[in-house]
Amino acid sequence: MAEGVPRRPSTLDEVAELAGVSRSVASRVLNNAPHVSRAKREAVERAVHRLGYVPNPTARALATRQTGAAALVVSGEDPSIFADPFFAQVIVGASAALDDADLHLMLCLAASDRGRRRVEKLLLSRGADGVMLMALREDDPLAILAQEAEMPVVFGGRPVGLVPRWYVDVDNVGGARAATEHLISAGRTRVATICGRPDTEVGRARYRGYRDAMLAAGLEPYPPEAGDFTERSGAHAMAALLANHPDVEGVFAANDNMGVGALRTLREAGRSVPGDVAVVGFDDLAVAGVADPPLTTVHQPIEGLGREMARMLVALVDGQDPTPLILPTRLVTRASA
Amino acid sequence: MAEGVPRRPSTLDEVAELAGVSRSVASRVLNNAPHVSRAKREAVERAVHRLGYVPNPTARALATRQTGAAALVVSGEDPSIFADPFFAQVIVGASAALDDADLHLMLCLAASDRGRRRVEKLLLSRGADGVMLMALREDDPLAILAQEAEMPVVFGGRPVGLVPRWYVDVDNVGGARAATEHLISAGRTRVATICGRPDTEVGRARYRGYRDAMLAAGLEPYPPEAGDFTERSGAHAMAALLANHPDVEGVFAANDNMGVGALRTLREAGRSVPGDVAVVGFDDLAVAGVADPPLTTVHQPIEGLGREMARMLVALVDGQDPTPLILPTRLVTRASA
DNA sequence: GCTTCCAGTGGGAGCGCTTCCACACCTCCA
DNA sequence: TGGAGGTGTGGAAGCGCTCCCACTGGAAGC
């Protein structure tokens, strides 16, 4: 710094030479390892300061076989998924936890062909110290690939059809059960569900929770009306529900977007909420709070999901063997049910 | 792949040996460089396939002095800034553009001390091929540091007090002017502004646009009522405005959040919008569309901002010298004005 | 007095890749 | 017939760091 801007960043050798020590000693000082005399330690520190020396992370990574970075990989075709408030919050949590471990965060979207190949290479080539993998559809090639990856992989949510060694998930079944029980406990018996994509574990698990609660209460579950987690699909599904079962008096929507869609259809159909039909969603995104009427929903700790994934990954990188985690959900009661 | 999971990833040397060629030839094949006979090229390709070889990116980075990654650095103390819809969209744009250039995206938040130091190291040590830097307050140490960085730096928005060599910004002055002119053109003369933080260039520029428009119309600009870009601060500022200037009939809020806050205060004060007071915001976030009444606002291409920053960075990394970019804004007319 | 131990030190061999260069060989044109 | 120029090839020198290991000399233990 003091020397102006050196055209080429200085190296450890130059530091060592300026300090009059060997490269080994200089290296030890930088990693504050023992076996360095006080005098030489100070000499090296002076040299570092004079040269404005900063270790080259690539060289260090090559020598230590640690990159100092973790990747958050999202499997999906739409690049704007990062703008989804759900993922945005996952990022916040992961970012904070990685910060604690002094790791960089790489964001990877396996959308384009090129992006997908890049992710494959990353998994197979030690381009990061570990990977957090999210949003896996059924038979996602990335999930298979992750098994033979050269590095630790933590799953966010469970992929369909396989139970990964390490994952963090939220209690989808329990949350859906609580939501359904809430509808039932208000005395309603004709309770249907708008379920999510059946090719995702989230969609399946939330439907399972609904069905469990219905059966436990001695009620006949409705055949699932499926949506794809969008507001539109929720509105469509609600319309179909009204057509097939005009007497429905409670609906559990597998996420807030679809719940809001259902609210819209109900309003347009002239049904009052919760008077005629009560609605419960899942996620507790901001949209649930500002819906009309405000949507009763199942809160899940999204930021916590990101944070715990990152923590688990850090544990793995440190050579530990953490156990999978299922984070609790809780019902948030608002006006819609 | 065919060989099961090798405990240690295979190296280029092993590929070369299996193919019966020298490491140089194998390297040339992998980078499909010329001067390789067809026979040897195929032999190497077979060996690569048999060993499931994937080049080690760290080693390549050390040799080529290119990391294959670009960083998006956000300067701010709140980790949840990534959940801000504005930044989320910037990320989407940047991610897409970097994908085209086959670069990884690193996300860095200079929030904690550790995070800040990590970013400093990144800038000074070639831990990435380039950096996109955002959200700089006045005298942000990062902006200074960026000047002596070891790598290309593109600014998103301009930092206060210095004009960086390369930046992408939106036309804040023009947008604010258009918003104010819209209010004036409706025949209103008593038009005030709720301006943003004066220690940001965005805040200053949007105020400048307001003032320009007022002066150009021969009107006296109101003294700026400042907020900090949050909904709350907008509500407060509007209350202050009503107290000091009860006859105000138009308000330009420097962003949508504050605009929505202003709407709330006006509603609570029993003023009709746009009947008594017209309001225009800035940003065109989703919140503007669902506000009550829907907020007239200035649209800015946020995703485009991210995309152009990334493109500019890629150009720099490629050794070109792109020119700074100012993206256009446009007025979106809704019910509030 | 001798071994034993250990803090302090520097030499040097990696880490896995790219790339410069020398060399062999072949073709082409004066 | 002799360069001149091009392709194909492998050896070897990096890139900038970590870390093992051999070595020294002084303190400690018997």
PDB file of N, CA, C and O in Angstrom, chain A residues 95-138:
ATOM      1  N   SER A  95     -25.852 -17.101   3.257  1.00  0.00           N
ATOM      2  CA  SER A  95     -24.806 -16.093   3.215  1.00  0.00           C
ATOM      3  C   SER A  95     -24.305 -15.772   4.614  1.00  0.00           C
ATOM      4  O   SER A  95     -23.101 -15.699   4.864  1.00  0.00           O
ATOM      5  N   ALA A  96     -25.226 -15.607   5.545  1.00  0.00           N
ATOM      6  CA  ALA A  96     -24.840 -15.264   6.920  1.00  0.00           C
ATOM      7  C   ALA A  96     -24.029 -16.391   7.558  1.00  0.00           C
ATOM      8  O   ALA A  96     -22.997 -16.145   8.191  1.00  0.00           O
ATOM      9  N   ALA A  97     -24.483 -17.619   7.370  1.00  0.00           N
ATOM     10  CA  ALA A  97     -23.794 -18.742   8.009  1.00  0.00           C
ATOM     11  C   ALA A  97     -22.413 -18.966   7.388  1.00  0.00           C
ATOM     12  O   ALA A  97     -21.456 -19.288   8.092  1.00  0.00           O
ATOM     13  N   LEU A  98     -22.300 -18.779   6.080  1.00  0.00           N
ATOM     14  CA  LEU A  98     -21.001 -18.961   5.442  1.00  0.00           C
ATOM     15  C   LEU A  98     -20.052 -17.854   5.864  1.00  0.00           C
ATOM     16  O   LEU A  98     -18.854 -18.066   5.990  1.00  0.00           O
ATOM     17  N   ASP A  99     -20.617 -16.697   6.086  1.00  0.00           N
ATOM     18  CA  ASP A  99     -19.801 -15.587   6.561  1.00  0.00           C
ATOM     19  C   ASP A  99     -19.131 -15.963   7.880  1.00  0.00           C
ATOM     20  O   ASP A  99     -17.955 -15.697   8.079  1.00  0.00           O
ATOM     21  N   ASP A 100     -19.890 -16.603   8.762  1.00  0.00           N
ATOM     22  CA  ASP A 100     -19.320 -17.016  10.047  1.00  0.00           C
ATOM     23  C   ASP A 100     -18.146 -17.959   9.859  1.00  0.00           C
ATOM     24  O   ASP A 100     -17.215 -17.972  10.648  1.00  0.00           O
ATOM     25  N   ALA A 101     -18.221 -18.785   8.815  1.00  0.00           N
ATOM     26  CA  ALA A 101     -17.159 -19.763   8.588  1.00  0.00           C
ATOM     27  C   ALA A 101     -16.100 -19.204   7.647  1.00  0.00           C
ATOM     28  O   ALA A 101     -15.182 -19.915   7.249  1.00  0.00           O
ATOM     29  N   ASP A 102     -16.258 -17.946   7.277  1.00  0.00           N
ATOM     30  CA  ASP A 102     -15.309 -17.286   6.385  1.00  0.00           C
ATOM     31  C   ASP A 102     -15.200 -17.988   5.029  1.00  0.00           C
ATOM     32  O   ASP A 102     -14.105 -18.158   4.495  1.00  0.00           O
ATOM     33  N   LEU A 103     -16.344 -18.388   4.520  1.00  0.00           N
ATOM     34  CA  LEU A 103     -16.370 -19.005   3.198  1.00  0.00           C
ATOM     35  C   LEU A 103     -17.097 -18.094   2.212  1.00  0.00           C
ATOM     36  O   LEU A 103     -18.035 -17.389   2.592  1.00  0.00           O
ATOM     37  N   HIS A 104     -16.661 -18.136   0.981  1.00  0.00           N
ATOM     38  CA  HIS A 104     -17.361 -17.396  -0.064  1.00  0.00           C
ATOM     39  C   HIS A 104     -18.592 -18.154  -0.504  1.00  0.00           C
ATOM     40  O   HIS A 104     -18.657 -19.379  -0.400  1.00  0.00           O
ATOM     41  N   LEU A 105     -19.567 -17.404  -1.041  1.00  0.00           N
ATOM     42  CA  LEU A 105     -20.783 -18.031  -1.540  1.00  0.00           C
ATOM     43  C   LEU A 105     -20.841 -17.916  -3.059  1.00  0.00           C
ATOM     44  O   LEU A 105     -20.785 -16.816  -3.611  1.00  0.00           O
ATOM     45  N   MET A 106     -20.934 -19.050  -3.736  1.00  0.00           N
ATOM     46  CA  MET A 106     -21.134 -19.022  -5.174  1.00  0.00           C
ATOM     47  C   MET A 106     -22.575 -19.394  -5.477  1.00  0.00           C
ATOM     48  O   MET A 106     -23.114 -20.326  -4.879  1.00  0.00           O
ATOM     49  N   LEU A 107     -23.160 -18.662  -6.400  1.00  0.00           N
ATOM     50  CA  LEU A 107     -24.554 -18.899  -6.734  1.00  0.00           C
ATOM     51  C   LEU A 107     -24.618 -19.541  -8.107  1.00  0.00           C
ATOM     52  O   LEU A 107     -24.166 -18.957  -9.088  1.00  0.00           O
ATOM     53  N   CYS A 108     -25.180 -20.720  -8.187  1.00  0.00           N
ATOM     54  CA  CYS A 108     -25.215 -21.398  -9.476  1.00  0.00           C
ATOM     55  C   CYS A 108     -26.632 -21.772  -9.844  1.00  0.00           C
ATOM     56  O   CYS A 108     -27.339 -22.400  -9.066  1.00  0.00           O
ATOM     57  N   LEU A 109     -27.024 -21.400 -11.023  1.00  0.00           N
ATOM     58  CA  LEU A 109     -28.331 -21.800 -11.506  1.00  0.00           C
ATOM     59  C   LEU A 109     -28.137 -22.758 -12.665  1.00  0.00           C
ATOM     60  O   LEU A 109     -27.512 -22.409 -13.667  1.00  0.00           O
ATOM     61  N   ALA A 110     -28.660 -23.949 -12.509  1.00  0.00           N
ATOM     62  CA  ALA A 110     -28.536 -24.925 -13.593  1.00  0.00           C
ATOM     63  C   ALA A 110     -29.703 -24.730 -14.540  1.00  0.00           C
ATOM     64  O   ALA A 110     -30.622 -25.533 -14.588  1.00  0.00           O
ATOM     65  N   ALA A 111     -29.670 -23.634 -15.287  1.00  0.00           N
ATOM     66  CA  ALA A 111     -30.788 -23.339 -16.186  1.00  0.00           C
ATOM     67  C   ALA A 111     -30.403 -23.651 -17.625  1.00  0.00           C
ATOM     68  O   ALA A 111     -30.877 -24.616 -18.209  1.00  0.00           O
ATOM     69  N   SER A 112     -29.513 -22.876 -18.185  1.00  0.00           N
ATOM     70  CA  SER A 112     -29.089 -23.113 -19.562  1.00  0.00           C
ATOM     71  C   SER A 112     -28.257 -24.385 -19.626  1.00  0.00           C
ATOM     72  O   SER A 112     -27.836 -24.918 -18.617  1.00  0.00           O
ATOM     73  N   ASP A 113     -28.023 -24.840 -20.837  1.00  0.00           N
ATOM     74  CA  ASP A 113     -27.153 -25.999 -21.020  1.00  0.00           C
ATOM     75  C   ASP A 113     -25.777 -25.719 -20.469  1.00  0.00           C
ATOM     76  O   ASP A 113     -25.178 -26.536 -19.790  1.00  0.00           O
ATOM     77  N   ARG A 114     -25.306 -24.518 -20.785  1.00  0.00           N
ATOM     78  CA  ARG A 114     -23.977 -24.153 -20.348  1.00  0.00           C
ATOM     79  C   ARG A 114     -23.921 -24.128 -18.821  1.00  0.00           C
ATOM     80  O   ARG A 114     -22.976 -24.614 -18.205  1.00  0.00           O
ATOM     81  N   GLY A 115     -24.957 -23.552 -18.231  1.00  0.00           N
ATOM     82  CA  GLY A 115     -25.002 -23.482 -16.776  1.00  0.00           C
ATOM     83  C   GLY A 115     -25.022 -24.870 -16.158  1.00  0.00           C
ATOM     84  O   GLY A 115     -24.346 -25.134 -15.166  1.00  0.00           O
ATOM     85  N   ARG A 116     -25.775 -25.729 -16.762  1.00  0.00           N
ATOM     86  CA  ARG A 116     -25.877 -27.088 -16.235  1.00  0.00           C
ATOM     87  C   ARG A 116     -24.530 -27.795 -16.311  1.00  0.00           C
ATOM     88  O   ARG A 116     -24.098 -28.452 -15.381  1.00  0.00           O
ATOM     89  N   ARG A 117     -23.852 -27.603 -17.422  1.00  0.00           N
ATOM     90  CA  ARG A 117     -22.532 -28.227 -17.557  1.00  0.00           C
ATOM     91  C   ARG A 117     -21.558 -27.643 -16.546  1.00  0.00           C
ATOM     92  O   ARG A 117     -20.724 -28.350 -15.989  1.00  0.00           O
ATOM     93  N   ARG A 118     -21.695 -26.349 -16.348  1.00  0.00           N
ATOM     94  CA  ARG A 118     -20.802 -25.704 -15.393  1.00  0.00           C
ATOM     95  C   ARG A 118     -21.002 -26.295 -13.999  1.00  0.00           C
ATOM     96  O   ARG A 118     -20.051 -26.555 -13.267  1.00  0.00           O
ATOM     97  N   VAL A 119     -22.257 -26.516 -13.648  1.00  0.00           N
ATOM     98  CA  VAL A 119     -22.547 -27.102 -12.343  1.00  0.00           C
ATOM     99  C   VAL A 119     -22.008 -28.524 -12.249  1.00  0.00           C
ATOM    100  O   VAL A 119     -21.426 -28.917 -11.240  1.00  0.00           O
ATOM    101  N   GLU A 120     -22.170 -29.283 -13.324  1.00  0.00           N
ATOM    102  CA  GLU A 120     -21.642 -30.646 -13.319  1.00  0.00           C
ATOM    103  C   GLU A 120     -20.143 -30.639 -13.082  1.00  0.00           C
ATOM    104  O   GLU A 120     -19.625 -31.402 -12.270  1.00  0.00           O
ATOM    105  N   LYS A 121     -19.465 -29.762 -13.790  1.00  0.00           N
ATOM    106  CA  LYS A 121     -18.020 -29.663 -13.607  1.00  0.00           C
ATOM    107  C   LYS A 121     -17.684 -29.306 -12.172  1.00  0.00           C
ATOM    108  O   LYS A 121     -16.779 -29.867 -11.576  1.00  0.00           O
ATOM    109  N   LEU A 122     -18.437 -28.362 -11.652  1.00  0.00           N
ATOM    110  CA  LEU A 122     -18.204 -27.929 -10.283  1.00  0.00           C
ATOM    111  C   LEU A 122     -18.282 -29.107  -9.332  1.00  0.00           C
ATOM    112  O   LEU A 122     -17.427 -29.297  -8.470  1.00  0.00           O
ATOM    113  N   LEU A 123     -19.304 -29.908  -9.502  1.00  0.00           N
ATOM    114  CA  LEU A 123     -19.506 -31.047  -8.610  1.00  0.00           C
ATOM    115  C   LEU A 123     -18.392 -32.080  -8.755  1.00  0.00           C
ATOM    116  O   LEU A 123     -17.977 -32.696  -7.783  1.00  0.00           O
ATOM    117  N   LEU A 124     -17.935 -32.245  -9.985  1.00  0.00           N
ATOM    118  CA  LEU A 124     -16.976 -33.308 -10.252  1.00  0.00           C
ATOM    119  C   LEU A 124     -15.527 -32.883 -10.115  1.00  0.00           C
ATOM    120  O   LEU A 124     -14.637 -33.724 -10.221  1.00  0.00           O
ATOM    121  N   SER A 125     -15.287 -31.613  -9.872  1.00  0.00           N
ATOM    122  CA  SER A 125     -13.905 -31.162 -10.040  1.00  0.00           C
ATOM    123  C   SER A 125     -13.327 -30.356  -8.897  1.00  0.00           C
ATOM    124  O   SER A 125     -12.349 -29.680  -9.072  1.00  0.00           O
ATOM    125  N   ARG A 126     -13.944 -30.391  -7.744  1.00  0.00           N
ATOM    126  CA  ARG A 126     -13.397 -29.634  -6.625  1.00  0.00           C
ATOM    127  C   ARG A 126     -13.280 -28.144  -6.938  1.00  0.00           C
ATOM    128  O   ARG A 126     -12.280 -27.532  -6.599  1.00  0.00           O
ATOM    129  N   GLY A 127     -14.271 -27.587  -7.579  1.00  0.00           N
ATOM    130  CA  GLY A 127     -14.281 -26.146  -7.822  1.00  0.00           C
ATOM    131  C   GLY A 127     -14.799 -25.395  -6.616  1.00  0.00           C
ATOM    132  O   GLY A 127     -14.777 -24.166  -6.570  1.00  0.00           O
ATOM    133  N   ALA A 128     -15.279 -26.123  -5.626  1.00  0.00           N
ATOM    134  CA  ALA A 128     -15.729 -25.534  -4.375  1.00  0.00           C
ATOM    135  C   ALA A 128     -15.491 -26.550  -3.274  1.00  0.00           C
ATOM    136  O   ALA A 128     -15.205 -27.710  -3.545  1.00  0.00           O
ATOM    137  N   ASP A 129     -15.598 -26.105  -2.031  1.00  0.00           N
ATOM    138  CA  ASP A 129     -15.380 -27.042  -0.928  1.00  0.00           C
ATOM    139  C   ASP A 129     -16.616 -27.867  -0.636  1.00  0.00           C
ATOM    140  O   ASP A 129     -16.545 -28.891   0.034  1.00  0.00           O
ATOM    141  N   GLY A 130     -17.757 -27.392  -1.121  1.00  0.00           N
ATOM    142  CA  GLY A 130     -18.992 -28.121  -0.865  1.00  0.00           C
ATOM    143  C   GLY A 130     -20.139 -27.475  -1.599  1.00  0.00           C
ATOM    144  O   GLY A 130     -20.001 -26.366  -2.114  1.00  0.00           O
ATOM    145  N   VAL A 131     -21.242 -28.167  -1.651  1.00  0.00           N
ATOM    146  CA  VAL A 131     -22.378 -27.686  -2.426  1.00  0.00           C
ATOM    147  C   VAL A 131     -23.681 -27.841  -1.654  1.00  0.00           C
ATOM    148  O   VAL A 131     -23.898 -28.859  -0.994  1.00  0.00           O
ATOM    149  N   MET A 132     -24.510 -26.814  -1.751  1.00  0.00           N
ATOM    150  CA  MET A 132     -25.879 -26.919  -1.260  1.00  0.00           C
ATOM    151  C   MET A 132     -26.779 -27.026  -2.481  1.00  0.00           C
ATOM    152  O   MET A 132     -26.700 -26.190  -3.380  1.00  0.00           O
ATOM    153  N   LEU A 133     -27.608 -28.025  -2.499  1.00  0.00           N
ATOM    154  CA  LEU A 133     -28.372 -28.331  -3.702  1.00  0.00           C
ATOM    155  C   LEU A 133     -29.858 -28.180  -3.414  1.00  0.00           C
ATOM    156  O   LEU A 133     -30.361 -28.746  -2.452  1.00  0.00           O
ATOM    157  N   MET A 134     -30.567 -27.428  -4.285  1.00  0.00           N
ATOM    158  CA  MET A 134     -31.983 -27.167  -3.988  1.00  0.00           C
ATOM    159  C   MET A 134     -32.914 -27.408  -5.166  1.00  0.00           C
ATOM    160  O   MET A 134     -32.500 -27.359  -6.312  1.00  0.00           O
ATOM    161  N   ALA A 135     -34.170 -27.630  -4.802  1.00  0.00           N
ATOM    162  CA  ALA A 135     -35.246 -27.612  -5.780  1.00  0.00           C
ATOM    163  C   ALA A 135     -35.123 -28.705  -6.820  1.00  0.00           C
ATOM    164  O   ALA A 135     -35.084 -28.443  -8.017  1.00  0.00           O
ATOM    165  N   LEU A 136     -35.034 -29.912  -6.355  1.00  0.00           N
ATOM    166  CA  LEU A 136     -34.839 -31.001  -7.291  1.00  0.00           C
ATOM    167  C   LEU A 136     -36.151 -31.670  -7.661  1.00  0.00           C
ATOM    168  O   LEU A 136     -36.896 -32.124  -6.809  1.00  0.00           O
ATOM    169  N   ARG A 137     -36.399 -31.709  -8.929  1.00  0.00           N
ATOM    170  CA  ARG A 137     -37.562 -32.424  -9.435  1.00  0.00           C
ATOM    171  C   ARG A 137     -37.269 -33.918  -9.418  1.00  0.00           C
ATOM    172  O   ARG A 137     -36.147 -34.338  -9.177  1.00  0.00           O
ATOM    173  N   GLU A 138     -38.269 -34.659  -9.768  1.00  0.00           N
ATOM    174  CA  GLU A 138     -38.086 -36.093  -9.837  1.00  0.00           C
ATOM    175  C   GLU A 138     -37.041 -36.409 -10.914  1.00  0.00           C
ATOM    176  O   GLU A 138     -36.996 -35.786 -11.967  1.00  0.00           O
TER     177      GLU A 138
END
